[in-house]
Short mmCIF file of C-alpha atoms and ligand atoms in Angstrom, two decimals:
data_model
loop_
_atom_site.label_atom_id
_atom_site.label_comp_id
_atom_site.label_asym_id
_atom_site.label_seq_id
_atom_site.Cartn_x
_atom_site.Cartn_y
_atom_site.Cartn_z
CA MET A 1 1.85 -9.80 1.12
CA ASP A 2 3.71 -6.54 1.72
CA VAL A 3 1.73 -3.94 3.67
CA PRO A 4 2.11 -0.61 1.81
CA GLU A 5 4.08 1.91 3.80
CA ALA A 6 2.22 5.09 4.80
CA PRO A 7 3.77 8.10 3.01
CA PRO A 8 5.80 10.35 5.34
CA VAL A 9 4.29 13.50 3.79
CA LYS A 10 0.74 14.58 2.86
CA LEU A 11 -0.12 13.30 -0.61
CA ARG A 12 -3.30 13.18 -2.66
CA PRO A 13 -5.06 10.01 -1.43
CA GLU A 14 -6.53 9.25 -4.86
CA ILE A 15 -3.00 9.19 -6.32
CA VAL A 16 -1.62 7.05 -3.49
CA ALA A 17 -4.49 4.60 -4.04
CA MET A 18 -3.75 4.19 -7.75
CA PRO A 19 -2.63 0.66 -8.63
CA ALA A 20 1.04 0.40 -9.60
CA TYR A 21 1.68 -0.23 -13.30
CA ARG A 22 2.32 -3.93 -13.83
CA GLN A 23 4.56 -5.03 -16.66
CA GLY A 24 4.02 -8.42 -18.21
CA ARG A 25 6.16 -11.39 -17.18
CA SER A 26 8.84 -12.47 -19.56
CA VAL A 27 10.43 -15.78 -20.45
CA GLU A 28 13.93 -16.25 -21.78
CA GLY A 29 13.97 -16.85 -25.54
CA GLY A 30 10.21 -16.30 -25.86
CA PHE A 31 8.33 -13.91 -28.13
CA LYS A 32 7.32 -10.61 -26.52
CA LEU A 33 3.82 -10.06 -27.84
CA SER A 34 2.58 -8.09 -24.85
CA SER A 35 3.04 -4.40 -25.70
CA ASN A 36 1.80 -3.89 -29.30
CA GLU A 37 5.32 -3.03 -30.35
CA ASN A 38 6.64 -3.23 -33.90
CA PRO A 39 8.87 -6.30 -34.46
CA PHE A 40 10.91 -4.40 -37.06
CA PRO A 41 13.90 -2.25 -36.10
CA PRO A 42 13.69 1.51 -36.78
CA LEU A 43 13.32 2.63 -40.42
CA PRO A 44 16.46 3.54 -42.46
CA GLY A 45 18.04 6.86 -41.53
CA VAL A 46 16.70 6.82 -37.98
CA LEU A 47 19.90 5.64 -36.30
CA LYS A 48 21.93 8.23 -38.23
CA ALA A 49 19.45 10.95 -37.21
CA THR A 50 19.70 9.97 -33.55
CA GLN A 51 23.50 10.05 -33.87
CA ARG A 52 23.21 13.69 -34.97
CA ALA A 53 21.01 14.38 -31.94
CA THR A 54 23.56 12.70 -29.65
CA GLU A 55 26.20 15.18 -30.77
CA VAL A 56 24.15 18.03 -29.30
CA LEU A 57 23.14 16.31 -26.08
CA HIS A 58 24.38 19.32 -24.10
CA ARG A 59 21.55 21.42 -25.63
CA TYR A 60 17.84 21.43 -24.75
CA PRO A 61 15.51 20.25 -27.52
CA ASN A 62 13.44 22.72 -29.53
CA GLY A 63 10.28 23.23 -27.47
CA HIS A 64 7.25 22.36 -29.58
CA ALA A 65 9.09 20.60 -32.42
CA PRO A 66 8.38 23.28 -35.08
CA GLU A 67 10.11 21.47 -37.96
CA LEU A 68 8.22 18.23 -37.37
CA SER A 69 4.94 20.14 -36.91
CA GLN A 70 5.55 21.83 -40.26
CA ARG A 71 6.27 18.48 -41.95
CA LEU A 72 3.12 16.88 -40.55
CA ALA A 73 1.01 19.95 -41.39
CA GLU A 74 2.18 19.84 -45.04
CA ARG A 75 1.60 16.13 -45.27
CA TYR A 76 -1.98 16.32 -43.98
CA GLY A 77 -2.96 19.69 -45.52
CA LEU A 78 -3.20 21.54 -42.20
CA LEU A 79 -1.62 24.61 -40.61
CA PRO A 80 1.33 24.03 -38.23
CA GLU A 81 -0.73 25.44 -35.34
CA GLN A 82 -3.26 22.65 -35.95
CA VAL A 83 -0.52 20.13 -35.08
CA ILE A 84 0.72 19.18 -31.63
CA ILE A 85 3.73 17.01 -30.79
CA GLY A 86 4.09 15.21 -27.47
CA ALA A 87 6.29 12.73 -25.63
CA GLY A 88 4.13 9.86 -26.87
CA SER A 89 0.45 10.21 -27.65
CA VAL A 90 -0.27 9.16 -24.06
CA SER A 91 1.33 12.43 -23.04
CA LEU A 92 -0.97 14.32 -25.41
CA LEU A 93 -3.96 12.49 -23.91
CA ALA A 94 -2.87 13.62 -20.45
CA GLN A 95 -2.36 17.21 -21.63
CA LEU A 96 -5.78 17.37 -23.30
CA VAL A 97 -7.56 15.85 -20.30
CA THR A 98 -5.71 18.25 -17.97
CA ALA A 99 -6.64 21.19 -20.20
CA ALA A 100 -10.33 20.27 -20.29
CA ALA A 101 -11.33 18.42 -17.12
CA SER A 102 -10.83 19.19 -13.43
CA THR A 103 -12.49 18.49 -10.09
CA GLY A 104 -16.16 17.58 -10.55
CA ASP A 105 -15.83 17.03 -14.29
CA GLU A 106 -16.22 13.75 -16.14
CA VAL A 107 -14.13 12.00 -18.77
CA LEU A 108 -16.10 9.46 -20.78
CA TYR A 109 -14.70 6.43 -22.61
CA SER A 110 -15.54 2.90 -23.64
CA TRP A 111 -14.36 0.00 -21.51
CA ARG A 112 -12.42 -2.15 -21.90
CA SER A 113 -10.02 0.14 -23.71
CA PHE A 114 -6.48 1.54 -23.36
CA GLU A 115 -5.20 0.99 -19.83
CA ALA A 116 -3.96 4.58 -19.47
CA TYR A 117 -7.44 6.12 -19.85
CA PRO A 118 -8.49 5.53 -16.21
CA LEU A 119 -5.30 7.16 -14.92
CA LEU A 120 -5.72 10.45 -16.77
CA PRO A 121 -8.86 11.80 -15.06
CA VAL A 122 -7.39 10.89 -11.66
CA LEU A 123 -4.33 13.02 -12.39
CA SER A 124 -6.44 16.03 -13.31
CA GLY A 125 -8.91 15.57 -10.44
CA ALA A 126 -11.82 14.58 -12.70
CA SER A 127 -13.74 11.30 -12.63
CA SER A 128 -14.11 8.51 -15.19
CA VAL A 129 -17.36 7.40 -16.76
CA ARG A 130 -16.96 4.06 -18.50
CA VAL A 131 -19.46 2.65 -20.96
CA PRO A 132 -19.12 -1.13 -21.50
CA ASN A 133 -18.13 -2.37 -24.95
CA ARG A 134 -20.82 -4.08 -27.02
CA ALA A 135 -21.01 -7.89 -26.98
CA ASP A 136 -18.96 -7.88 -30.21
CA HIS A 137 -16.23 -5.92 -28.30
CA GLY A 138 -16.68 -2.65 -30.25
CA HIS A 139 -17.57 0.75 -28.78
CA ASP A 140 -21.25 1.24 -27.96
CA LEU A 141 -21.39 4.81 -29.28
CA PRO A 142 -25.14 5.37 -28.81
CA ALA A 143 -24.74 4.37 -25.14
CA MET A 144 -21.73 6.67 -24.85
CA ALA A 145 -23.77 9.56 -26.29
CA ARG A 146 -26.50 8.84 -23.73
CA ALA A 147 -23.91 8.89 -20.93
CA ILE A 148 -22.92 12.51 -21.68
CA THR A 149 -23.98 14.90 -18.90
CA ASP A 150 -23.43 18.60 -18.35
CA ARG A 151 -20.32 17.61 -16.39
CA THR A 152 -18.69 15.71 -19.28
CA ARG A 153 -15.62 17.54 -20.55
CA VAL A 154 -13.85 14.93 -22.68
CA VAL A 155 -14.98 11.87 -24.65
CA ILE A 156 -12.31 9.46 -25.87
CA VAL A 157 -13.07 7.23 -28.85
CA CYS A 158 -10.39 4.61 -29.55
CA THR A 159 -10.20 3.10 -33.04
CA PRO A 160 -8.84 0.49 -33.46
CA ASN A 161 -9.64 -0.12 -29.83
CA ASN A 162 -6.84 -1.36 -27.61
CA PRO A 163 -7.15 -4.23 -26.58
CA THR A 164 -10.06 -5.59 -28.66
CA SER A 165 -8.70 -4.42 -32.08
CA THR A 166 -12.21 -3.39 -33.20
CA ILE A 167 -12.84 -0.25 -35.26
CA VAL A 168 -15.48 2.47 -35.20
CA THR A 169 -17.01 2.88 -38.65
CA GLU A 170 -17.35 6.21 -40.44
CA SER A 171 -21.16 6.08 -40.23
CA GLU A 172 -21.14 5.13 -36.52
CA PHE A 173 -18.86 8.06 -35.80
CA ALA A 174 -20.99 10.51 -37.82
CA ALA A 175 -24.13 9.40 -35.96
CA PHE A 176 -22.27 9.79 -32.66
CA MET A 177 -20.96 13.27 -33.42
CA ALA A 178 -24.48 14.36 -34.33
CA MET A 179 -25.47 13.58 -30.72
CA VAL A 180 -22.45 15.26 -29.06
CA PRO A 181 -22.68 18.93 -27.99
CA ASP A 182 -20.43 21.16 -30.14
CA ASP A 183 -18.54 22.43 -27.10
CA LEU A 184 -17.54 18.99 -25.81
CA LEU A 185 -14.00 17.86 -26.66
CA VAL A 186 -13.93 14.54 -28.55
CA ILE A 187 -10.56 12.79 -28.83
CA LEU A 188 -10.26 10.22 -31.58
CA ASP A 189 -7.35 8.01 -30.52
CA GLU A 190 -5.91 6.53 -33.70
CA ALA A 191 -2.67 5.08 -32.31
CA TYR A 192 -3.02 2.08 -34.65
CA ALA A 193 -4.48 3.87 -37.69
CA GLU A 194 -1.79 2.69 -40.13
CA PHE A 195 -2.77 -0.96 -39.64
CA VAL A 196 -6.46 -0.48 -40.52
CA THR A 197 -7.60 -2.26 -43.68
CA ASP A 198 -11.40 -2.19 -43.20
CA PRO A 199 -12.78 0.27 -45.79
CA GLU A 200 -15.64 1.25 -43.48
CA ALA A 201 -13.35 2.50 -40.71
CA VAL A 202 -13.51 6.13 -39.67
CA HIS A 203 -10.45 8.29 -40.44
CA GLY A 204 -10.16 11.38 -38.32
CA VAL A 205 -8.06 13.78 -40.39
CA PRO A 206 -10.64 14.46 -43.15
CA LEU A 207 -13.24 15.16 -40.44
CA LEU A 208 -11.30 17.94 -38.72
CA SER A 209 -12.82 20.66 -40.89
CA ARG A 210 -16.32 19.38 -40.10
CA TYR A 211 -16.03 19.15 -36.30
CA PRO A 212 -14.46 22.07 -34.40
CA ASN A 213 -14.55 19.98 -31.20
CA LEU A 214 -12.47 17.09 -32.59
CA VAL A 215 -8.82 16.25 -31.84
CA VAL A 216 -7.18 13.29 -33.60
CA LEU A 217 -4.21 11.56 -31.94
CA ARG A 218 -1.57 9.46 -33.74
CA THR A 219 1.82 8.09 -32.75
CA PHE A 220 5.26 7.13 -34.04
CA SER A 221 5.39 4.29 -31.48
CA LYS A 222 3.49 1.60 -33.35
CA ALA A 223 3.67 1.48 -37.17
CA TYR A 224 6.83 3.63 -37.24
CA GLY A 225 8.53 1.53 -34.58
CA LEU A 226 9.77 4.39 -32.38
CA ALA A 227 8.12 3.27 -29.12
CA GLY A 228 11.35 3.69 -27.16
CA LEU A 229 11.80 7.33 -28.17
CA ARG A 230 8.36 8.52 -26.99
CA ILE A 231 6.90 10.70 -29.70
CA GLY A 232 3.28 11.15 -30.74
CA TYR A 233 1.26 13.83 -32.51
CA GLY A 234 -2.21 15.22 -32.79
CA PHE A 235 -4.35 17.39 -35.03
CA GLY A 236 -7.14 19.73 -34.04
CA PRO A 237 -8.28 23.32 -33.58
CA ALA A 238 -5.34 25.62 -32.76
CA ALA A 239 -7.05 27.07 -29.66
CA VAL A 240 -7.61 23.60 -28.16
CA LEU A 241 -4.06 22.51 -28.95
CA ASP A 242 -2.70 25.74 -27.46
CA ALA A 243 -4.40 24.84 -24.17
CA ALA A 244 -2.91 21.33 -24.38
CA ARG A 245 0.52 22.88 -25.08
CA SER A 246 0.12 25.01 -21.95
CA ALA A 247 -0.59 21.81 -19.98
CA SER A 248 2.60 20.08 -21.13
CA ILE A 249 5.74 19.48 -19.16
CA PRO A 250 8.19 21.80 -20.94
CA LEU A 251 10.77 20.32 -23.33
CA ALA A 252 9.56 16.73 -22.91
CA VAL A 253 10.01 15.77 -26.58
CA THR A 254 13.70 15.03 -27.05
CA HIS A 255 15.81 16.12 -29.99
CA HIS A 256 16.44 12.42 -30.73
CA ALA A 257 12.72 11.78 -31.00
CA GLN A 258 12.09 14.78 -33.26
CA LEU A 259 14.91 13.88 -35.69
CA ALA A 260 14.01 10.18 -35.70
CA ALA A 261 10.37 11.00 -36.48
CA MET A 262 11.40 13.20 -39.41
CA ALA A 263 13.77 10.53 -40.74
CA SER A 264 10.91 8.00 -40.50
CA LEU A 265 8.60 10.26 -42.50
CA ASP A 266 11.18 10.13 -45.32
CA HIS A 267 10.63 6.38 -45.69
CA GLU A 268 6.95 6.01 -46.43
CA ASP A 269 7.46 3.09 -48.88
CA GLU A 270 9.33 0.94 -46.37
CA LEU A 271 6.78 1.85 -43.72
CA LEU A 272 3.88 0.73 -45.90
CA GLU A 273 5.67 -2.54 -46.76
CA ARG A 274 6.18 -3.33 -43.08
CA VAL A 275 2.61 -2.45 -42.20
CA ALA A 276 1.35 -4.67 -45.05
CA HIS A 277 3.55 -7.52 -43.78
CA ILE A 278 2.11 -7.19 -40.28
CA ALA A 279 -1.43 -7.09 -41.72
CA ARG A 280 -0.70 -10.32 -43.62
CA LEU A 281 0.55 -12.05 -40.45
CA ARG A 282 -2.56 -10.75 -38.67
CA ALA A 283 -4.79 -12.33 -41.35
CA THR A 284 -2.96 -15.67 -40.98
CA ILE A 285 -3.32 -15.58 -37.20
CA TRP A 286 -6.99 -14.59 -37.37
CA ALA A 287 -7.74 -17.41 -39.85
CA GLY A 288 -5.81 -19.92 -37.70
CA LEU A 289 -7.62 -18.90 -34.53
CA THR A 290 -11.00 -19.03 -36.25
CA GLU A 291 -10.19 -22.53 -37.53
CA GLN A 292 -9.39 -23.60 -33.95
CA GLY A 293 -12.90 -22.46 -32.95
CA TRP A 294 -12.12 -19.08 -31.35
CA SER A 295 -14.49 -16.20 -31.94
CA VAL A 296 -12.08 -13.30 -32.49
CA PRO A 297 -13.29 -9.82 -33.50
CA ASP A 298 -11.94 -8.75 -36.91
CA PRO A 299 -8.52 -7.40 -35.85
CA GLN A 300 -7.63 -3.97 -37.25
CA GLY A 301 -4.69 -3.01 -34.99
CA ASN A 302 -1.36 -4.88 -34.76
CA PHE A 303 -2.91 -7.22 -32.19
CA VAL A 304 -5.73 -9.74 -31.71
CA TRP A 305 -8.16 -10.27 -28.84
CA LEU A 306 -8.93 -13.66 -27.31
CA SER A 307 -12.04 -13.62 -25.12
CA THR A 308 -10.85 -16.12 -22.56
CA GLY A 309 -13.18 -14.82 -19.80
CA GLU A 310 -12.67 -16.47 -16.42
CA HIS A 311 -9.97 -18.72 -17.97
CA THR A 312 -7.76 -15.73 -18.77
CA GLU A 313 -5.06 -16.36 -16.17
CA ALA A 314 -4.87 -20.08 -16.94
CA ALA A 315 -4.74 -19.37 -20.69
CA ALA A 316 -1.98 -16.75 -20.24
CA GLU A 317 0.00 -19.28 -18.20
CA ILE A 318 -0.25 -21.80 -21.06
CA LEU A 319 0.94 -19.16 -23.54
CA LEU A 320 3.87 -18.31 -21.29
CA ARG A 321 4.78 -22.00 -20.94
CA ASN A 322 4.94 -22.08 -24.74
CA GLY A 323 7.20 -19.02 -24.91
CA ILE A 324 4.48 -16.50 -25.82
CA MET A 325 4.32 -13.36 -23.66
CA ALA A 326 0.91 -11.77 -24.17
CA ARG A 327 -1.13 -9.28 -22.12
CA PRO A 328 -3.87 -10.82 -19.98
CA PHE A 329 -6.79 -8.68 -18.78
CA PRO A 330 -8.57 -10.97 -16.31
CA PRO A 331 -11.44 -11.80 -16.28
CA GLU A 332 -12.05 -10.64 -19.83
CA GLY A 333 -9.42 -11.78 -22.26
CA ILE A 334 -5.90 -11.72 -23.62
CA ARG A 335 -4.38 -9.28 -26.09
CA ILE A 336 -1.71 -10.75 -28.34
CA SER A 337 0.44 -8.47 -30.51
CA ILE A 338 1.44 -9.41 -34.04
CA GLY A 339 5.17 -10.00 -33.83
CA GLU A 340 7.95 -11.68 -35.75
CA THR A 341 7.05 -13.99 -38.65
CA GLU A 342 8.62 -16.88 -36.68
CA SER A 343 6.24 -16.28 -33.78
CA VAL A 344 3.10 -17.16 -35.76
CA GLU A 345 3.48 -20.94 -35.78
CA LYS A 346 4.39 -21.01 -32.10
CA LEU A 347 1.46 -18.75 -31.25
CA LEU A 348 -1.09 -20.89 -33.07
CA ALA A 349 0.31 -24.06 -31.49
CA SER A 350 -0.05 -22.37 -28.08
CA THR A 351 -3.65 -21.30 -28.65
CA GLN A 352 -4.43 -24.87 -29.75
CA ASP A 353 -2.83 -26.01 -26.48
CA ILE A 354 -5.20 -23.65 -24.60
CA VAL A 355 -8.20 -25.16 -26.38
CA GLU A 356 -7.11 -28.72 -25.61
CA SER A 357 -6.21 -27.96 -21.99
CA LEU A 358 -9.23 -25.87 -21.06
CA LEU A 359 -12.07 -27.06 -23.29
CA ASN A 360 -13.33 -29.60 -20.81
CA VAL A 361 -12.80 -27.57 -17.65
CA PRO A 362 -16.25 -27.34 -16.00
CA SER A 363 -17.28 -23.69 -16.14
CA SER A 364 -20.25 -21.41 -16.65
CA GLN A 365 -18.15 -19.72 -19.35
CA PRO A 366 -16.70 -22.36 -21.71
CA ILE A 367 -13.40 -21.39 -23.32
CA LEU A 368 -14.92 -21.66 -26.84
C1 PLP B 401 -4.92 3.26 -27.87
C2 PLP B 401 -3.58 3.81 -27.51
N1 PLP B 401 -3.43 5.13 -27.46
C3 PLP B 401 -2.26 5.69 -27.14
C4 PLP B 401 -1.17 4.89 -26.84
C5 PLP B 401 0.09 5.58 -26.43
O1 PLP B 401 1.10 5.43 -27.32
P1 PLP B 401 2.42 6.32 -27.21
O2 PLP B 401 2.35 7.09 -25.96
O3 PLP B 401 3.53 5.35 -27.25
O4 PLP B 401 2.35 7.22 -28.41
C6 PLP B 401 -1.28 3.52 -26.87
C7 PLP B 401 -0.13 2.68 -26.51
O5 PLP B 401 -0.19 1.52 -26.29
C8 PLP B 401 -2.52 2.97 -27.21
O6 PLP B 401 -2.70 1.65 -27.22
#
């Protein structure tokens, strides 16, 4: 094993100690189902829009994307100042955490959840408080409410939750907000909102007028298929978003990303068709897994969660051998994105292979 080199200059030790980001392994000719990406290419008009942006590459982009903010504000019945645009919603998460939490403060979230959450408090000098998911893999919101202290500055609620694909219901969220102090920032991370089909799921936008401490985050990376361009957006009180804007790295949202996002918004029908297609594949995969004996939480994002426990690494190896690149989170489980139509049969054959290979392995945690 390589011994890490000591830095030649004084750096923040908590940053130096942060684990390096690990990308999943890939296999030639396999299906990449490891990053919750959209298998479809960009929507019509996007490539043309990026061509227009290419012609003005010698210019800086327009700071806070006013045209796109205006479009989103009109679409959701808000004022432009209640909209924020960032270089991916992960950037907006970082800006909000930086704006609200510093040394000695706490950022509270459910775990396991989005891998970036633990990094954000470290960057701003705050600390993480993690509340374990319920046994059914959803957020334990009453426990999260109980974990709030006078040092808590941000609570992140992720629905659908990455990687378990579980939702928070409208009534669970209302009960939670009733327990949260009015001056505590709550971020509802809805990166996968477009894929939700459960009628009981919470939707953040209609709640903005009720909760002055709520910010809702969405992205063009997933349903809209613009992951490579890095563009996300959020809605919330203007004064909170102004602070997040102040905490941004200037001019991070490229002209390409802004024009591509606007071109995508022009193609709602195609977007909905694609999302419906992915939801249908998700239903087929969920039914197939259930038939094989897996207990998979009702998936509401563009991904499913296999609770492989201590067998996670072995199971991921079997998937890889079968040409399926998924995202293992040992020792909890594996997240598998919904990908190309052709990947479904191969995926279900691979999960059957896992069952057959690991079912009789002696263990305190049987695979099924
Ligand atoms: C829950 C959640 N939030 C936010 C993001 C960030 O998305 P982006 O920065 O691409 O908008 C992701 C990406 O995987 C995610 O899973």
